[in-house]
PDB file of C-alpha atoms in Angstrom:
ATOM      1  CA  MET A   7       6.783  27.506   8.862  1.00 80.00           C
ATOM      2  CA  PRO A   8       6.743  30.128   6.129  1.00 84.00           C
ATOM      3  CA  ASP A   9       6.002  33.633   7.393  1.00 92.00           C
ATOM      4  CA  THR A  10       3.719  36.202   5.747  1.00 93.00           C
ATOM      5  CA  THR A  11       6.444  37.343   3.336  1.00 95.00           C
ATOM      6  CA  ASP A  12       7.255  33.755   2.337  1.00 95.00           C
ATOM      7  CA  ARG A  13       3.573  33.081   1.670  1.00 93.00           C
ATOM      8  CA  ARG A  14       3.351  36.250  -0.441  1.00 94.00           C
ATOM      9  CA  ILE A  15       6.382  35.093  -2.463  1.00 95.00           C
ATOM     10  CA  LEU A  16       4.859  31.621  -2.892  1.00 93.00           C
ATOM     11  CA  ARG A  17       1.500  33.080  -3.942  1.00 91.00           C
ATOM     12  CA  HIS A  18       3.137  35.149  -6.714  1.00 92.00           C
ATOM     13  CA  LEU A  19       5.412  32.261  -7.710  1.00 90.00           C
ATOM     14  CA  LEU A  20       2.446  29.890  -8.069  1.00 87.00           C
ATOM     15  CA  ALA A  21       0.461  32.465 -10.034  1.00 85.00           C
ATOM     16  CA  ASP A  22       3.314  32.964 -12.530  1.00 87.00           C
ATOM     17  CA  PRO A  23       6.213  30.480 -12.192  1.00 86.00           C
ATOM     18  CA  GLU A  24       8.083  32.056 -15.128  1.00 88.00           C
ATOM     19  CA  LEU A  25       8.207  35.480 -13.490  1.00 91.00           C
ATOM     20  CA  PRO A  26      11.786  36.871 -13.466  1.00 94.00           C
ATOM     21  CA  ASN A  27      13.234  37.093  -9.949  1.00 94.00           C
ATOM     22  CA  ALA A  28      13.494  40.894 -10.082  1.00 96.00           C
ATOM     23  CA  GLU A  29       9.780  41.203 -10.851  1.00 96.00           C
ATOM     24  CA  LEU A  30       8.877  38.517  -8.296  1.00 95.00           C
ATOM     25  CA  ALA A  31      10.840  40.447  -5.652  1.00 96.00           C
ATOM     26  CA  GLU A  32       9.039  43.678  -6.577  1.00 96.00           C
ATOM     27  CA  ARG A  33       5.583  42.066  -6.446  1.00 95.00           C
ATOM     28  CA  ALA A  34       6.373  40.367  -3.139  1.00 94.00           C
ATOM     29  CA  GLY A  35       7.707  43.613  -1.662  1.00 95.00           C
ATOM     30  CA  VAL A  36      11.257  42.410  -0.955  1.00 96.00           C
ATOM     31  CA  THR A  37      14.695  43.151  -2.349  1.00 96.00           C
ATOM     32  CA  PRO A  38      16.156  40.766  -4.939  1.00 95.00           C
ATOM     33  CA  ALA A  39      18.797  39.658  -2.409  1.00 96.00           C
ATOM     34  CA  SER A  40      16.142  38.953   0.213  1.00 96.00           C
ATOM     35  CA  LEU A  41      14.080  37.052  -2.356  1.00 96.00           C
ATOM     36  CA  TRP A  42      17.075  34.906  -3.292  1.00 96.00           C
ATOM     37  CA  ARG A  43      17.782  34.070   0.393  1.00 96.00           C
ATOM     38  CA  ARG A  44      14.124  33.246   1.074  1.00 96.00           C
ATOM     39  CA  LEU A  45      13.779  31.076  -2.036  1.00 95.00           C
ATOM     40  CA  ASP A  46      16.991  29.277  -1.120  1.00 95.00           C
ATOM     41  CA  ARG A  47      15.699  28.613   2.418  1.00 95.00           C
ATOM     42  CA  LEU A  48      12.310  27.448   1.102  1.00 95.00           C
ATOM     43  CA  ARG A  49      14.123  24.987  -1.207  1.00 94.00           C
ATOM     44  CA  GLU A  50      16.358  23.747   1.628  1.00 94.00           C
ATOM     45  CA  ASP A  51      13.305  23.291   3.880  1.00 94.00           C
ATOM     46  CA  GLY A  52      11.576  21.296   1.128  1.00 92.00           C
ATOM     47  CA  VAL A  53       8.714  23.788   0.750  1.00 93.00           C
ATOM     48  CA  ILE A  54       9.701  24.377  -2.878  1.00 92.00           C
ATOM     49  CA  GLY A  55      10.577  21.271  -4.843  1.00 88.00           C
ATOM     50  CA  ALA A  56      11.609  21.168  -8.456  1.00 80.00           C
ATOM     51  CA  PHE A  57      10.188  23.435 -11.095  1.00 78.00           C
ATOM     52  CA  GLU A  58       8.640  21.343 -13.815  1.00 77.00           C
ATOM     53  CA  ALA A  59       7.183  21.740 -17.272  1.00 79.00           C
ATOM     54  CA  ARG A  60       3.462  21.130 -17.674  1.00 81.00           C
ATOM     55  CA  ILE A  61       2.843  19.413 -20.973  1.00 87.00           C
ATOM     56  CA  ASP A  62      -0.386  19.750 -22.922  1.00 89.00           C
ATOM     57  CA  TRP A  63      -0.546  16.200 -24.280  1.00 91.00           C
ATOM     58  CA  ARG A  64      -3.293  17.089 -26.757  1.00 92.00           C
ATOM     59  CA  LYS A  65      -1.019  19.584 -28.474  1.00 94.00           C
ATOM     60  CA  LEU A  66       1.480  16.755 -28.925  1.00 95.00           C
ATOM     61  CA  GLY A  67      -1.127  14.566 -30.606  1.00 96.00           C
ATOM     62  CA  TYR A  68      -2.405  12.568 -27.619  1.00 96.00           C
ATOM     63  CA  GLU A  69      -6.140  13.162 -27.882  1.00 95.00           C
ATOM     64  CA  VAL A  70      -7.221  10.462 -25.402  1.00 96.00           C
ATOM     65  CA  GLN A  71      -6.560  10.757 -21.674  1.00 95.00           C
ATOM     66  CA  VAL A  72      -7.816   8.033 -19.356  1.00 96.00           C
ATOM     67  CA  SER A  73      -7.751   7.683 -15.590  1.00 96.00           C
ATOM     68  CA  LEU A  74      -7.723   4.023 -14.562  1.00 97.00           C
ATOM     69  CA  ARG A  75      -8.565   2.957 -11.026  1.00 97.00           C
ATOM     70  CA  PHE A  76      -7.520  -0.460  -9.767  1.00 97.00           C
ATOM     71  CA  THR A  77      -8.256  -2.647  -6.800  1.00 97.00           C
ATOM     72  CA  LEU A  78      -5.486  -5.186  -6.340  1.00 97.00           C
ATOM     73  CA  ASP A  79      -5.549  -8.737  -5.030  1.00 95.00           C
ATOM     74  CA  LYS A  80      -4.170  -8.129  -1.554  1.00 91.00           C
ATOM     75  CA  THR A  81      -3.787 -11.848  -0.834  1.00 94.00           C
ATOM     76  CA  GLU A  82      -0.577 -11.625  -2.876  1.00 93.00           C
ATOM     77  CA  PRO A  83       2.152 -10.073  -0.663  1.00 94.00           C
ATOM     78  CA  ARG A  84       3.996  -8.433  -3.571  1.00 96.00           C
ATOM     79  CA  ALA A  85       0.886  -7.254  -5.432  1.00 96.00           C
ATOM     80  CA  PHE A  86       1.647  -3.536  -5.096  1.00 96.00           C
ATOM     81  CA  ASP A  87       5.343  -3.857  -5.968  1.00 97.00           C
ATOM     82  CA  ASN A  88       4.690  -6.098  -8.973  1.00 98.00           C
ATOM     83  CA  PHE A  89       1.858  -3.896 -10.248  1.00 98.00           C
ATOM     84  CA  ILE A  90       3.923  -0.698  -9.922  1.00 98.00           C
ATOM     85  CA  ALA A  91       6.944  -2.271 -11.629  1.00 98.00           C
ATOM     86  CA  ALA A  92       4.802  -3.413 -14.565  1.00 98.00           C
ATOM     87  CA  ALA A  93       2.928  -0.086 -14.841  1.00 98.00           C
ATOM     88  CA  ARG A  94       6.217   1.852 -14.941  1.00 98.00           C
ATOM     89  CA  LYS A  95       7.175  -0.058 -18.088  1.00 98.00           C
ATOM     90  CA  VAL A  96       4.137   1.226 -20.020  1.00 98.00           C
ATOM     91  CA  PRO A  97       5.381   4.352 -21.856  1.00 97.00           C
ATOM     92  CA  GLU A  98       1.888   5.875 -22.111  1.00 97.00           C
ATOM     93  CA  VAL A  99       1.408   5.834 -18.323  1.00 97.00           C
ATOM     94  CA  THR A 100       2.111   9.399 -17.229  1.00 96.00           C
ATOM     95  CA  GLU A 101       1.178   9.097 -13.551  1.00 96.00           C
ATOM     96  CA  ILE A 102       0.944   6.352 -10.927  1.00 98.00           C
ATOM     97  CA  GLN A 103      -0.730   6.987  -7.561  1.00 97.00           C
ATOM     98  CA  THR A 104      -1.521   4.773  -4.580  1.00 96.00           C
ATOM     99  CA  PHE A 105      -4.533   5.225  -2.298  1.00 93.00           C
ATOM    100  CA  LEU A 106      -6.079   4.013   0.912  1.00 92.00           C
ATOM    101  CA  GLY A 107      -9.690   2.909   0.583  1.00 90.00           C
ATOM    102  CA  SER A 108     -11.640   0.930  -1.989  1.00 90.00           C
ATOM    103  CA  VAL A 109      -9.261   1.998  -4.807  1.00 95.00           C
ATOM    104  CA  ASP A 110      -5.626   0.919  -4.429  1.00 97.00           C
ATOM    105  CA  MET A 111      -3.977   2.432  -7.499  1.00 97.00           C
ATOM    106  CA  ARG A 112      -4.664   5.034 -10.147  1.00 97.00           C
ATOM    107  CA  LEU A 113      -2.909   5.364 -13.485  1.00 98.00           C
ATOM    108  CA  SER A 114      -3.116   8.263 -15.917  1.00 96.00           C
ATOM    109  CA  VAL A 115      -2.727   7.015 -19.474  1.00 97.00           C
ATOM    110  CA  ILE A 116      -2.467   8.942 -22.747  1.00 97.00           C
ATOM    111  CA  ALA A 117      -3.145   7.714 -26.294  1.00 97.00           C
ATOM    112  CA  ARG A 118      -3.098   9.292 -29.736  1.00 97.00           C
ATOM    113  CA  ASP A 119      -6.632   8.139 -30.576  1.00 97.00           C
ATOM    114  CA  MET A 120      -9.165   5.427 -29.716  1.00 97.00           C
ATOM    115  CA  ALA A 121      -7.393   2.786 -31.825  1.00 98.00           C
ATOM    116  CA  HIS A 122      -4.148   3.519 -29.976  1.00 98.00           C
ATOM    117  CA  TRP A 123      -6.030   3.393 -26.644  1.00 97.00           C
ATOM    118  CA  GLN A 124      -7.454  -0.043 -27.532  1.00 97.00           C
ATOM    119  CA  GLN A 125      -3.964  -1.280 -28.341  1.00 98.00           C
ATOM    120  CA  ILE A 126      -2.538   0.037 -25.050  1.00 98.00           C
ATOM    121  CA  TYR A 127      -5.483  -1.390 -23.117  1.00 97.00           C
ATOM    122  CA  ARG A 128      -5.254  -4.861 -24.669  1.00 97.00           C
ATOM    123  CA  GLU A 129      -1.473  -5.192 -24.738  1.00 97.00           C
ATOM    124  CA  SER A 130      -0.405  -3.329 -21.592  1.00 97.00           C
ATOM    125  CA  ILE A 131      -3.253  -2.595 -19.190  1.00 97.00           C
ATOM    126  CA  LEU A 132      -5.020  -5.956 -19.256  1.00 96.00           C
ATOM    127  CA  THR A 133      -1.693  -7.695 -18.601  1.00 97.00           C
ATOM    128  CA  LEU A 134      -0.924  -5.765 -15.389  1.00 98.00           C
ATOM    129  CA  PRO A 135      -0.507  -8.243 -12.519  1.00 97.00           C
ATOM    130  CA  HIS A 136      -2.728  -8.828  -9.483  1.00 97.00           C
ATOM    131  CA  VAL A 137      -5.711  -6.767 -10.669  1.00 97.00           C
ATOM    132  CA  GLN A 138      -8.899  -7.713  -8.864  1.00 96.00           C
ATOM    133  CA  ASP A 139     -11.072  -4.931 -10.301  1.00 96.00           C
ATOM    134  CA  SER A 140     -10.632  -1.862 -12.492  1.00 96.00           C
ATOM    135  CA  ASP A 141     -12.551   1.165 -13.667  1.00 96.00           C
ATOM    136  CA  ALA A 142     -11.759   3.606 -16.470  1.00 94.00           C
ATOM    137  CA  LEU A 143     -12.665   7.290 -16.622  1.00 94.00           C
ATOM    138  CA  MET A 144     -12.042   9.070 -19.917  1.00 92.00           C
ATOM    139  CA  LEU A 145     -11.205  12.769 -19.693  1.00 88.00           C
ATOM    140  CA  VAL A 146     -13.701  14.917 -21.584  1.00 90.00           C
ATOM    141  CA  SER A 147     -12.531  18.358 -20.463  1.00 87.00           C
ATOM    142  CA  THR A 148     -10.577  20.047 -17.702  1.00 84.00           C
ATOM    143  CA  ILE A 149     -12.572  22.752 -15.946  1.00 88.00           C
ATOM    144  CA  LYS A 150     -10.056  23.838 -13.314  1.00 84.00           C
ATOM    145  CA  ASP A 151      -6.368  22.998 -13.082  1.00 78.00           C
ATOM    146  CA  VAL A 152      -4.468  25.397 -10.865  1.00 72.00           C
ATOM    147  CA  GLN A 153      -1.582  25.152  -8.463  1.00 67.00           C
ATOM    148  CA  GLU A 154      -2.545  28.268  -6.534  1.00 65.00           C
ATOM    149  CA  LEU A 155      -3.307  27.969  -2.840  1.00 64.00           C
ATOM    150  CA  PRO A 156      -4.872  30.441  -0.447  1.00 65.00           C
ATOM    151  CA  LEU A 157      -1.519  31.390   1.121  1.00 60.00           C
TER     152      LEU A 157
END
């Protein structure tokens, strides 16, 4: 388990992932060498995964963002595997999640505009296998999107 110093490092790292290590060490109250060792241990322990870019799809021309929820036909033994394999082939699908409960799968889909969304929906989404029911939620705005935790 991370100790108090590790949590302080993680808190500052989450608040500003692009912070140079020297400044992160200063803010966390440790030496740069200690920071390096702690970060290395946190990576080895799997606490810190990969650093990743967060893309603003709208700035790249994808004005439509849709969250699709699916209930699959569970009488088909390979329903999940077949659905996931087909969804992975849709280039506009940016995220695939599985759930327990009344919703089995969720896809995040991006489109340039409503005409593009209709094309994706008709040609790619409606052809996904083993769908029993679906529901679409169109993103209007994002109010809160943070990675910070009360560490």
